[in-house]
Every structure is written in structure tokens, then in C-alpha cells.
PDB file of C-alpha atoms in Angstrom:
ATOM      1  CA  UNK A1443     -32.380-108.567 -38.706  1.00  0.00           C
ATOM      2  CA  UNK A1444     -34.343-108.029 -35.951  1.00  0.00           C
ATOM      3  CA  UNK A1445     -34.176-105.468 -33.016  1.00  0.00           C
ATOM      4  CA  UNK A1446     -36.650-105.300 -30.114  1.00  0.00           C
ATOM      5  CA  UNK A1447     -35.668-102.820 -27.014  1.00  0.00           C
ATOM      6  CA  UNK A1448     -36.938-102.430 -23.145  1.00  0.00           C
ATOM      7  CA  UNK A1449     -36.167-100.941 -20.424  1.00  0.00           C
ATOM      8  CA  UNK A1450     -33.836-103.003 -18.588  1.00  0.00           C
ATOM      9  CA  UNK A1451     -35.664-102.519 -15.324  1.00  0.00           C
ATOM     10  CA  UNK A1452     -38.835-101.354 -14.023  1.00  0.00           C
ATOM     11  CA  UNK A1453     -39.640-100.952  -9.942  1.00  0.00           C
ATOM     12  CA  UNK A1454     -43.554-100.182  -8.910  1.00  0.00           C
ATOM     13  CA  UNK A1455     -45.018-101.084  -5.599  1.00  0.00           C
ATOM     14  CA  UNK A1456     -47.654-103.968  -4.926  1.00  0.00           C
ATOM     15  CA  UNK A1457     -51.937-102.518  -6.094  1.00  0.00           C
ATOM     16  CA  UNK A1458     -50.435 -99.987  -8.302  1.00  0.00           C
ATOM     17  CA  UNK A1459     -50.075-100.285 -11.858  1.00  0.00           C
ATOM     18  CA  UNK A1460     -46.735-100.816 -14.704  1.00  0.00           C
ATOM     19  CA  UNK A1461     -46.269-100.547 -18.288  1.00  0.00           C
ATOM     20  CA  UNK A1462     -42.979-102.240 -20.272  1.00  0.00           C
ATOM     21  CA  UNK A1463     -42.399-100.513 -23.176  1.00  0.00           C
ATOM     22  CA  UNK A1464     -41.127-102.386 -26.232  1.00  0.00           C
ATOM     23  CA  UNK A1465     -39.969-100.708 -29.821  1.00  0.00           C
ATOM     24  CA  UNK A1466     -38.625-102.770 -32.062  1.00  0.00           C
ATOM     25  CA  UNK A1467     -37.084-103.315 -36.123  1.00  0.00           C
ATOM     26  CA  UNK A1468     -37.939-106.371 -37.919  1.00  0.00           C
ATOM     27  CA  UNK A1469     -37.409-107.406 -41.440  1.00  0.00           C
ATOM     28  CA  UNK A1470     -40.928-108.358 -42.004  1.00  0.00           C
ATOM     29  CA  UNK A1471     -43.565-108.252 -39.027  1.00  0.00           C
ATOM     30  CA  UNK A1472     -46.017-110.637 -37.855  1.00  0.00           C
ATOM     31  CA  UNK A1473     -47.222-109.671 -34.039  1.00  0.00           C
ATOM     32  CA  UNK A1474     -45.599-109.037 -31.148  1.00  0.00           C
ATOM     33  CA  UNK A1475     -45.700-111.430 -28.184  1.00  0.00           C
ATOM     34  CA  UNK A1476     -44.583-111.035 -24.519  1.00  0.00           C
ATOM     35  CA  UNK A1477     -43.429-113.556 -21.976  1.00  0.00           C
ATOM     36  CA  UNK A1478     -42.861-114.083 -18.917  1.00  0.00           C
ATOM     37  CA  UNK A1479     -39.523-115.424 -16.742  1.00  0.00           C
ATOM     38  CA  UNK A1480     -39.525-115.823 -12.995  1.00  0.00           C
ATOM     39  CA  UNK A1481     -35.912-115.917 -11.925  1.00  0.00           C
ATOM     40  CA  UNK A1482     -34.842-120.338 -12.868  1.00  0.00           C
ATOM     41  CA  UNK A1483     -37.498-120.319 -14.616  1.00  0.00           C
ATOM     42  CA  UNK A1484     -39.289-120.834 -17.798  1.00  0.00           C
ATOM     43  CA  UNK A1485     -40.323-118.208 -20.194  1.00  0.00           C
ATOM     44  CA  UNK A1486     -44.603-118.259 -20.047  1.00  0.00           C
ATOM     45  CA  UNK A1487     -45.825-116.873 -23.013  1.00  0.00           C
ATOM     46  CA  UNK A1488     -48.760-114.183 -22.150  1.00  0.00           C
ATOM     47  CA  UNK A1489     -50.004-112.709 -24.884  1.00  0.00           C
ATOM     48  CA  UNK A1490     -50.334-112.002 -28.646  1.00  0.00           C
ATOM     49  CA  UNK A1491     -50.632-108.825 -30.552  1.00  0.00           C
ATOM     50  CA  UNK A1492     -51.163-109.426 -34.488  1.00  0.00           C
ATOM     51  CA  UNK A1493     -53.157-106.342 -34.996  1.00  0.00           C
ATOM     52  CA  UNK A1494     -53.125-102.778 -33.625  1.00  0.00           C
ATOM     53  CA  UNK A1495     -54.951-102.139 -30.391  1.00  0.00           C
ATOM     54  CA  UNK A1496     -55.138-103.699 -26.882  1.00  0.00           C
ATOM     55  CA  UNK A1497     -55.578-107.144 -25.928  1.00  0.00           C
ATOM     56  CA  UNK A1498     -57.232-107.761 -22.390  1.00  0.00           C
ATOM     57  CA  UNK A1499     -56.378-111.233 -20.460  1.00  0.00           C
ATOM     58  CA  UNK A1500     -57.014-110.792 -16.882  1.00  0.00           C
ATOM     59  CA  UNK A1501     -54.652-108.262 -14.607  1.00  0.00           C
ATOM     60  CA  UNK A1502     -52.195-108.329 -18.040  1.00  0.00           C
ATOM     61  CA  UNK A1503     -53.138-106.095 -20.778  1.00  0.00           C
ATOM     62  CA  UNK A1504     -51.237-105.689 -24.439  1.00  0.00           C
ATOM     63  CA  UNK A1505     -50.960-102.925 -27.257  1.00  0.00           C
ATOM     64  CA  UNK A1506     -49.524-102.468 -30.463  1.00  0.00           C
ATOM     65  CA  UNK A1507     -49.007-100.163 -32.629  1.00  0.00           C
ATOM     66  CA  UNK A1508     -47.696-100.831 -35.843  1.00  0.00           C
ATOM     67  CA  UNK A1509     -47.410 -97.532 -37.351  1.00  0.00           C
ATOM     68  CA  UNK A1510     -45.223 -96.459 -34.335  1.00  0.00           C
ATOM     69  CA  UNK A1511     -43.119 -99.990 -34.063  1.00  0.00           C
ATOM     70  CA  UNK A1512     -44.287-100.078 -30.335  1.00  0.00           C
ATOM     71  CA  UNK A1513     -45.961-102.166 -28.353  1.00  0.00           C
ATOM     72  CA  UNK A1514     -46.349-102.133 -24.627  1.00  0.00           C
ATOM     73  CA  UNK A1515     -47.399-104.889 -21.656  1.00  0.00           C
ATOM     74  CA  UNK A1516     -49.641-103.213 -19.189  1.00  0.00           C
ATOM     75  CA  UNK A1517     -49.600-105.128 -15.409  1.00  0.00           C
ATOM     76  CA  UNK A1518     -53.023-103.897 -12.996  1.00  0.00           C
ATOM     77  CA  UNK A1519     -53.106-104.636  -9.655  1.00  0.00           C
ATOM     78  CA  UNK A1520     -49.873-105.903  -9.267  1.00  0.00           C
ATOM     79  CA  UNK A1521     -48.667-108.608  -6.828  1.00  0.00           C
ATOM     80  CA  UNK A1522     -45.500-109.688  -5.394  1.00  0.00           C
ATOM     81  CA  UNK A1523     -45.602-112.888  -7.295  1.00  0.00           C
ATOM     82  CA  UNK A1524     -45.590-110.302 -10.555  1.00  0.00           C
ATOM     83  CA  UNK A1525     -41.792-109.942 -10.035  1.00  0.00           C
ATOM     84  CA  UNK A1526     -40.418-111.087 -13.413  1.00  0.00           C
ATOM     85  CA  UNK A1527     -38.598-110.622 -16.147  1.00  0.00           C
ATOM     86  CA  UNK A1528     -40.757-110.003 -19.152  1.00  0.00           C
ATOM     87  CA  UNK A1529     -39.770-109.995 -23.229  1.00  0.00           C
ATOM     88  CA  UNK A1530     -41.141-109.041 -25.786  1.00  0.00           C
ATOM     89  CA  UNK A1531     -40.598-111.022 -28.750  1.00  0.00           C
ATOM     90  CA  UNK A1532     -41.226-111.270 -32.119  1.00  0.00           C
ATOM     91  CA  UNK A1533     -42.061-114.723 -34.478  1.00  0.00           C
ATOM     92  CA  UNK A1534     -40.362-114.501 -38.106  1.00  0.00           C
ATOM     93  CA  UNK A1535     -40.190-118.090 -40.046  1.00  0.00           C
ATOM     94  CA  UNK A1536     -38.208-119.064 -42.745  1.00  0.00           C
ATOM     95  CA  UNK A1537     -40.161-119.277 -46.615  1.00  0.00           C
ATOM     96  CA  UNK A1538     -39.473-123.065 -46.776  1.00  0.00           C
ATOM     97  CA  UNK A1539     -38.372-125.309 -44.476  1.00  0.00           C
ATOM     98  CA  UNK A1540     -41.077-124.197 -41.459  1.00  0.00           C
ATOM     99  CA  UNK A1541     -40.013-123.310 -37.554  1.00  0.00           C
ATOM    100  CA  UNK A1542     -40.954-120.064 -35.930  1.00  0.00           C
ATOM    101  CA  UNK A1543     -37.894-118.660 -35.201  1.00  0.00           C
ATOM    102  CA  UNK A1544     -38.967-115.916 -32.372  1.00  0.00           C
ATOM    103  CA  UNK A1545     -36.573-113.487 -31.496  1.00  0.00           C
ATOM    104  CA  UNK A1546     -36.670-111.653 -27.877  1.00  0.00           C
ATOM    105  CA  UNK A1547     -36.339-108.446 -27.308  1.00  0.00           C
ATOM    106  CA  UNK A1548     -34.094-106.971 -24.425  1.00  0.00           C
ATOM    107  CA  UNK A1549     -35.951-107.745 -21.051  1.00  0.00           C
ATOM    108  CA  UNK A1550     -37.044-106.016 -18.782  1.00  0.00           C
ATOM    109  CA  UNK A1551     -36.563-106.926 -14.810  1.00  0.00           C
ATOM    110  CA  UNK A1552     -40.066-106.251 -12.766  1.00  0.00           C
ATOM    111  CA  UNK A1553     -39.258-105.544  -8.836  1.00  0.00           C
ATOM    112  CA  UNK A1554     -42.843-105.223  -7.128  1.00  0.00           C
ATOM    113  CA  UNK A1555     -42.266-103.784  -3.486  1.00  0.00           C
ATOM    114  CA  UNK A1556     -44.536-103.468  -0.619  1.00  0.00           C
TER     115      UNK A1556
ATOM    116  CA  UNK B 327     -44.677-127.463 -13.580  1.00  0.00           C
ATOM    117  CA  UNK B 328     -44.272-127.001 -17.447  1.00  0.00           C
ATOM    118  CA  UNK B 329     -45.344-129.804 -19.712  1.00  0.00           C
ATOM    119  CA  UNK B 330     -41.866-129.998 -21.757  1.00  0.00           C
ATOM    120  CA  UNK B 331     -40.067-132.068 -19.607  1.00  0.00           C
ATOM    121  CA  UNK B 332     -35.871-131.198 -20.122  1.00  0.00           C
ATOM    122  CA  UNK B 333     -33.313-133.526 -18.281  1.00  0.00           C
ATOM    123  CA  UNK B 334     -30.991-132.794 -16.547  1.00  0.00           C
ATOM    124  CA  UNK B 335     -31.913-129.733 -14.332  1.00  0.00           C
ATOM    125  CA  UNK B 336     -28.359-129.454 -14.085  1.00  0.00           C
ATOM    126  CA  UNK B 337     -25.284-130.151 -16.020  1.00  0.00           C
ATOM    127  CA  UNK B 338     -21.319-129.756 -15.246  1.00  0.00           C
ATOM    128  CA  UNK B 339     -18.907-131.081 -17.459  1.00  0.00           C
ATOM    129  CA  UNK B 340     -15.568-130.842 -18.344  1.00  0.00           C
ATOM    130  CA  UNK B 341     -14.089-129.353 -21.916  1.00  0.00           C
ATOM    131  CA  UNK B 342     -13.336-132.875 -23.128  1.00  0.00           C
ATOM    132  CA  UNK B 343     -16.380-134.385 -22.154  1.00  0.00           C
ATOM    133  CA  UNK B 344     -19.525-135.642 -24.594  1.00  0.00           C
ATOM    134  CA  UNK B 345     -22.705-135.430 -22.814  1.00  0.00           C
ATOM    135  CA  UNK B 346     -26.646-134.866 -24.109  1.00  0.00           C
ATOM    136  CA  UNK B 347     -29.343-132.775 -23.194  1.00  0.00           C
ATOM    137  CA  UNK B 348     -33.047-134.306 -23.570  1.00  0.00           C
ATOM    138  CA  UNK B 349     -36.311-132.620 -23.938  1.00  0.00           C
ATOM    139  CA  UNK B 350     -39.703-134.370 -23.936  1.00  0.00           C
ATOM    140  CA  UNK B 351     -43.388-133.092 -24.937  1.00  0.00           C
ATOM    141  CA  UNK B 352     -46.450-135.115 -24.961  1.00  0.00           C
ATOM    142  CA  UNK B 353     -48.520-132.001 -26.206  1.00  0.00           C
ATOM    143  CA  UNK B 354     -48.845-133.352 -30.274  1.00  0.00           C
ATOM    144  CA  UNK B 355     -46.486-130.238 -31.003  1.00  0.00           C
ATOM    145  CA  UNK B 356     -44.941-130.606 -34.616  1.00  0.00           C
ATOM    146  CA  UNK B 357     -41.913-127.796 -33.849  1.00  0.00           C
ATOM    147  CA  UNK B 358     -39.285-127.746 -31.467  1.00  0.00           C
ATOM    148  CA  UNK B 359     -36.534-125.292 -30.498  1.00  0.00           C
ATOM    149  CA  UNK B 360     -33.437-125.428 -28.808  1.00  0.00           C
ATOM    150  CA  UNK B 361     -32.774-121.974 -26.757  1.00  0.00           C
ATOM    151  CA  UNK B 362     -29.442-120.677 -25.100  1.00  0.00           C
ATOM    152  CA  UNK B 363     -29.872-118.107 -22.026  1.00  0.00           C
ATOM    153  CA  UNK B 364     -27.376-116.215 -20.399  1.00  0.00           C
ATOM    154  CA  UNK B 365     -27.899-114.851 -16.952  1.00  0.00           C
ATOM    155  CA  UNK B 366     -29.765-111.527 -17.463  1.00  0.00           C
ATOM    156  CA  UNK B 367     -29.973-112.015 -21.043  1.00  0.00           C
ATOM    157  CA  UNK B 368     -32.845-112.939 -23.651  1.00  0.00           C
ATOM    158  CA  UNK B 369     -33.220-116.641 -24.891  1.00  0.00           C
ATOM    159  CA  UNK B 370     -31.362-116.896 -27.822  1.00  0.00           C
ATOM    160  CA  UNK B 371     -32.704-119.220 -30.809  1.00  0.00           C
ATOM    161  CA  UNK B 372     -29.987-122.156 -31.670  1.00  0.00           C
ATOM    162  CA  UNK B 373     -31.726-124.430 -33.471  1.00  0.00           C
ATOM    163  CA  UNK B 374     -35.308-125.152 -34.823  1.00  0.00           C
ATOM    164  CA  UNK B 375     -36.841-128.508 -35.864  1.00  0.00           C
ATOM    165  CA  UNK B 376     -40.150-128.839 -37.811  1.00  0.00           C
ATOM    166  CA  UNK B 377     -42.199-132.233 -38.330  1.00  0.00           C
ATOM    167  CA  UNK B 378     -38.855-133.742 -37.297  1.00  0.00           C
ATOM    168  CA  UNK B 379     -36.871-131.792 -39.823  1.00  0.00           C
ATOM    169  CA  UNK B 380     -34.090-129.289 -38.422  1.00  0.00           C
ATOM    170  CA  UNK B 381     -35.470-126.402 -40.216  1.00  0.00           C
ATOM    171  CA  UNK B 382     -33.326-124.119 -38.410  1.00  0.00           C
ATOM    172  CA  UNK B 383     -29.580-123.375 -37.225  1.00  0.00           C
ATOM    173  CA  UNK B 384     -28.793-119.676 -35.856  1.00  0.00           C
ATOM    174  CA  UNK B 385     -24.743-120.445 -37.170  1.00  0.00           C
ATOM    175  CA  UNK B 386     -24.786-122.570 -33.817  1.00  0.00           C
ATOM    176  CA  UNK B 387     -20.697-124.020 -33.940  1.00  0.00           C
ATOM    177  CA  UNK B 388     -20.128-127.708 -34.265  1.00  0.00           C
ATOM    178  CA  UNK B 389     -19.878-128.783 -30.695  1.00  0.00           C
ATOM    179  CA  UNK B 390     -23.372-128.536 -30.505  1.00  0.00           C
ATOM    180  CA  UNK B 391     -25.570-131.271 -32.143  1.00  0.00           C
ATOM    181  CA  UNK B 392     -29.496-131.715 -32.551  1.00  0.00           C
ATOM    182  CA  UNK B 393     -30.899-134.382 -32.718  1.00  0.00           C
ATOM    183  CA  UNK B 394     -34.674-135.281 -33.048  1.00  0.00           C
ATOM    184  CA  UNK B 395     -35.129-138.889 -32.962  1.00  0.00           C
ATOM    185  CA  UNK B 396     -39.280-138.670 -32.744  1.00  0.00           C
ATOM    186  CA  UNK B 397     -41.792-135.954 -32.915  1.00  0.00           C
ATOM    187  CA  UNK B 398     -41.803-136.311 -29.152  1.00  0.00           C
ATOM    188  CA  UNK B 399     -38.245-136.046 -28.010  1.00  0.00           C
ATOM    189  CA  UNK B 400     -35.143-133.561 -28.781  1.00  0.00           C
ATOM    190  CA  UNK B 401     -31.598-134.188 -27.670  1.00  0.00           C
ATOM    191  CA  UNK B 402     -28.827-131.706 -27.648  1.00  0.00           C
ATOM    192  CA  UNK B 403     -25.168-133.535 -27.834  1.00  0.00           C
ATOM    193  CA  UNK B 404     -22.378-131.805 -26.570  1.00  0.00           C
ATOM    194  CA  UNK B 405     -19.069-132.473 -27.042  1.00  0.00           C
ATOM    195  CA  UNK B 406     -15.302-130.268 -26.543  1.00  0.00           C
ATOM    196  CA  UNK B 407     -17.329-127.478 -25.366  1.00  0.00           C
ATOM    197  CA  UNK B 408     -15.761-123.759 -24.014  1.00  0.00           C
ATOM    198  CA  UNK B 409     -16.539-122.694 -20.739  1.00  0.00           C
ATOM    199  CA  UNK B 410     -18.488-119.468 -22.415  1.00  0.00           C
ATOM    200  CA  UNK B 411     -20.945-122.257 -23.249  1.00  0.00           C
ATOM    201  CA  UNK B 412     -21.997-122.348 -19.532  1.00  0.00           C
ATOM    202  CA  UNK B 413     -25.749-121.269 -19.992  1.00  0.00           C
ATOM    203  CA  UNK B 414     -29.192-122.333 -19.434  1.00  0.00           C
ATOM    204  CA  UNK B 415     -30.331-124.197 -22.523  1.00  0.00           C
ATOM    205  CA  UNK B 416     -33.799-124.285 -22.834  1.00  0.00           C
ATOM    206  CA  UNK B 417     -36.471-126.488 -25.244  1.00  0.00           C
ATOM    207  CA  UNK B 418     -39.904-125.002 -26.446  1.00  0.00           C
ATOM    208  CA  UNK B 419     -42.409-127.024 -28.599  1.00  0.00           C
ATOM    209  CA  UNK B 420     -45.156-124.884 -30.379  1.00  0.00           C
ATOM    210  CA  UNK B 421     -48.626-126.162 -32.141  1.00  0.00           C
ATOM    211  CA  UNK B 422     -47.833-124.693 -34.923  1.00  0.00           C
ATOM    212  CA  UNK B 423     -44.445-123.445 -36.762  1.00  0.00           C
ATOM    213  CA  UNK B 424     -46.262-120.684 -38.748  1.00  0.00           C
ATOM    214  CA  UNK B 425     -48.626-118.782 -36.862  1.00  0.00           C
ATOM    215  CA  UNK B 426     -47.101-115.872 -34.982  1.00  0.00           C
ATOM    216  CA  UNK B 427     -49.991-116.527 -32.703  1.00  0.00           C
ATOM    217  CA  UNK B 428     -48.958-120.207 -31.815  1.00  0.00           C
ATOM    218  CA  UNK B 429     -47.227-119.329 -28.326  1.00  0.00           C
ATOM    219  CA  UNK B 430     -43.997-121.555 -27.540  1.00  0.00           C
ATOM    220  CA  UNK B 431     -43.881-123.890 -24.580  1.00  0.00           C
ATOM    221  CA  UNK B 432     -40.775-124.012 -23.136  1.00  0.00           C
ATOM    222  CA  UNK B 433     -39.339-126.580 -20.383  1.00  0.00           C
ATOM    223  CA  UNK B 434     -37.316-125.238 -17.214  1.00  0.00           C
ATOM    224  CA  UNK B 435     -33.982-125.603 -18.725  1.00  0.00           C
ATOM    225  CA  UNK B 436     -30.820-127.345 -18.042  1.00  0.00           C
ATOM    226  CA  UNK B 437     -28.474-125.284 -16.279  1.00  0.00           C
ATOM    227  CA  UNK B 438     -24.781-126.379 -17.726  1.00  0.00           C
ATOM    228  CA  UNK B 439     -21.107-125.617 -16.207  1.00  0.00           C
ATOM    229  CA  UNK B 440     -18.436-126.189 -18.309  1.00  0.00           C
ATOM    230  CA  UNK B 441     -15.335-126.376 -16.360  1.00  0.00           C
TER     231      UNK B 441
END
């Protein structure tokens, strides 16, 4: 099965900077993947990870390690509208049939405060 | 806005009831997923269609029933449900089904009450 856990809640105040931790299990591993959920929202996907390293889009940074099981979401400059929940998540697809069936990991609640 | 389109925003129905959820996407996407969310939980994966094909079912019980009538639409039918089904059920289309780098686009839900 799989197994992805965050902290459930991270606080940080606007300008500064945040990083979400996520460690995970998975039978099998093909990238890690974090979204975003504004509360009544719907999840936004951000970003991929399919190989070690960071990936760069914007304010939003992402790294992975697989040797470690860990991957993180890094947030610069952060802004009210930054207040979230974020998951990580991880694809995993059946041999036959097709469908990606990503699993999400815990969440973790963003509170950005003046 | 998102461009998977999910009607109704909001649902309340009673145990006996039959009702359907529908999810739209003009975006050419050849998969489609049917997600349950509890408040301050993850999305959790119920069912997965691929090139029209239900490809997937996460042990989802009987009351809930897929339905993809076009590479376009999704339904969800409902029917005897338990009030522990009260959720919000979302719907995600993705490019591609097998490409961990194929993101999934997911509508704003339907939020459902069963009473």
C-alpha cells in the first residue's frame, strides 16, 4: 500500500519563507506530486518530482529525494492568499486496465499571518 | 474557475433517495476519477475510468455507481446511501492515465448531506 505523511499544520507569517515536509512508503514509486486546496475548493496540482533534486516554478519550489523517501514543498515570499492546505501525493497505476490512481498523503494546513 | 465542470455544488438527500452527480470536461482528457473528501481529510480515490472503461474501483460499496456515458461526461448515481457518506465528492480528468507527470484536474466538488 501506500503511506505518505505531513505535518498536519504549519503557521509562518506573510514575506517569510515555509517548507512541508512529506515522507512516504509506496509499493513501487513513480514521483511525487503536491497540490494545492484552498478551503471549498479544488485540489490545484503544483508540481512534479520524478527525479531527485529541486524543481523551481515561481514562489513554489519542490525536492525529492528518493534514497531518503522524502520530499518537501518549499513556499518564498509568502502571501496571505498562500493559506492552503497542501498534499503530497503519489501516482501508482494498475499493469492493465490504465487510470492513475494517485494517492494523497496526510495534508498539511498553511496559516500565513501578518 | 476550474475547467471540470461538477453539478450540483450542493447535494442533500435523504437515505432512501436515488440521485446523480455529473462531471463535465471539454479538455480531450481520456481518464477520469471520482474522489471522496472528508472535512480535513485527503481526497480519497473511489473510482477510475480510462478511455471510457472503469479501470478502477477502491472496494467503493454498491450504493455508489459510475457511470461514463462519453469521454466527456461522468455521473455518480447514488442510491440508499448512510449519512457517513456526507462528503465532498470530487471529479478530476488527467491527459494521460500513465504518466506520473500528467497532473489531475479536478472540478470544485459537490458537497452532499445525507440526512
Amino acid at each position: 500500500g501506500q503511506s505518505l505523511e505531513q505535518p498536519s499544520e504549519v503557521t509562518a507569517v506573510e514575506g517569510a519563507i515555509v517548507q512541508i515536509n512529506c515522507t512516504y512508503q509506496t509499493s513501487g514509486f513513480y514521483g511525487l506530486s503536491w497540490y494545492q486546496q484552498h478551503d471549498g475548493g479544488a485540489p490545484t496540482f503544483l508540481s512534479y518530482n520524478g527525479l531527485d533534486g529541486l524543481e523551481e516554478t515561481g514562489r513554489f519550489s519542490s525536492f525529492l529525494s528518493r534514497s531518503d523517501s522524502y520530499g518537501y514543498l518549499l513556499l518564498q515570499e509568502l502571501q496571505m492568499k498562500d493559506s492552503a492546505s497542501y498534499f503530497c501525493a503519489v501516482p501508482g497505476w494498475k499493469l492493465t486496465g490504465g487510470g492513475n490512481k494517485l494517492t494523497f498523503g496526510t495534508g498539511t494546513q498553511l496559516k500565513v499571518e501578518l | 474557475d476550474t475547467e471540470v465542470t461538477q453539478t450540483p455544488k450542493h447535494l442533500v438527500m435523504g437515505m432512501t433517495n436515488k440521485k446523480s452527480l455529473k462531471c463535465e470536461q471539454h479538455m480531450g482528457h481520456r481518464a477520469m476519477y471520482w474522489y471522496k473528501q472528508k472535512a480535513k481529510k485527503p481526497p480519497e480515490l473511489m473510482f477510475v475510468y480510462s478511455y471510457e472503461k472503469l479501470s478502477i474501483n477502491e472496494s467503493v460499496p454498491s450504493r455508489f455507481s459510475p457511470e461514463c456515458p462519453n469521454s466527456s461526461l461522468l455521473n455518480l448515481h447514488l442510491h440508499a446511501l448512510q449519512p457517513e457518506d456526507s462528503a465532498l465528492y470530487l471529479c478530476a480528468s488527467s491527459q494521460e492515465w500513465d504518466r506520473g507527470n500528467s497532473p489531475l484536474h479536478f472540478g470544485n466538488g459537490t458537497r452532499l448531506t445525507v440526512t
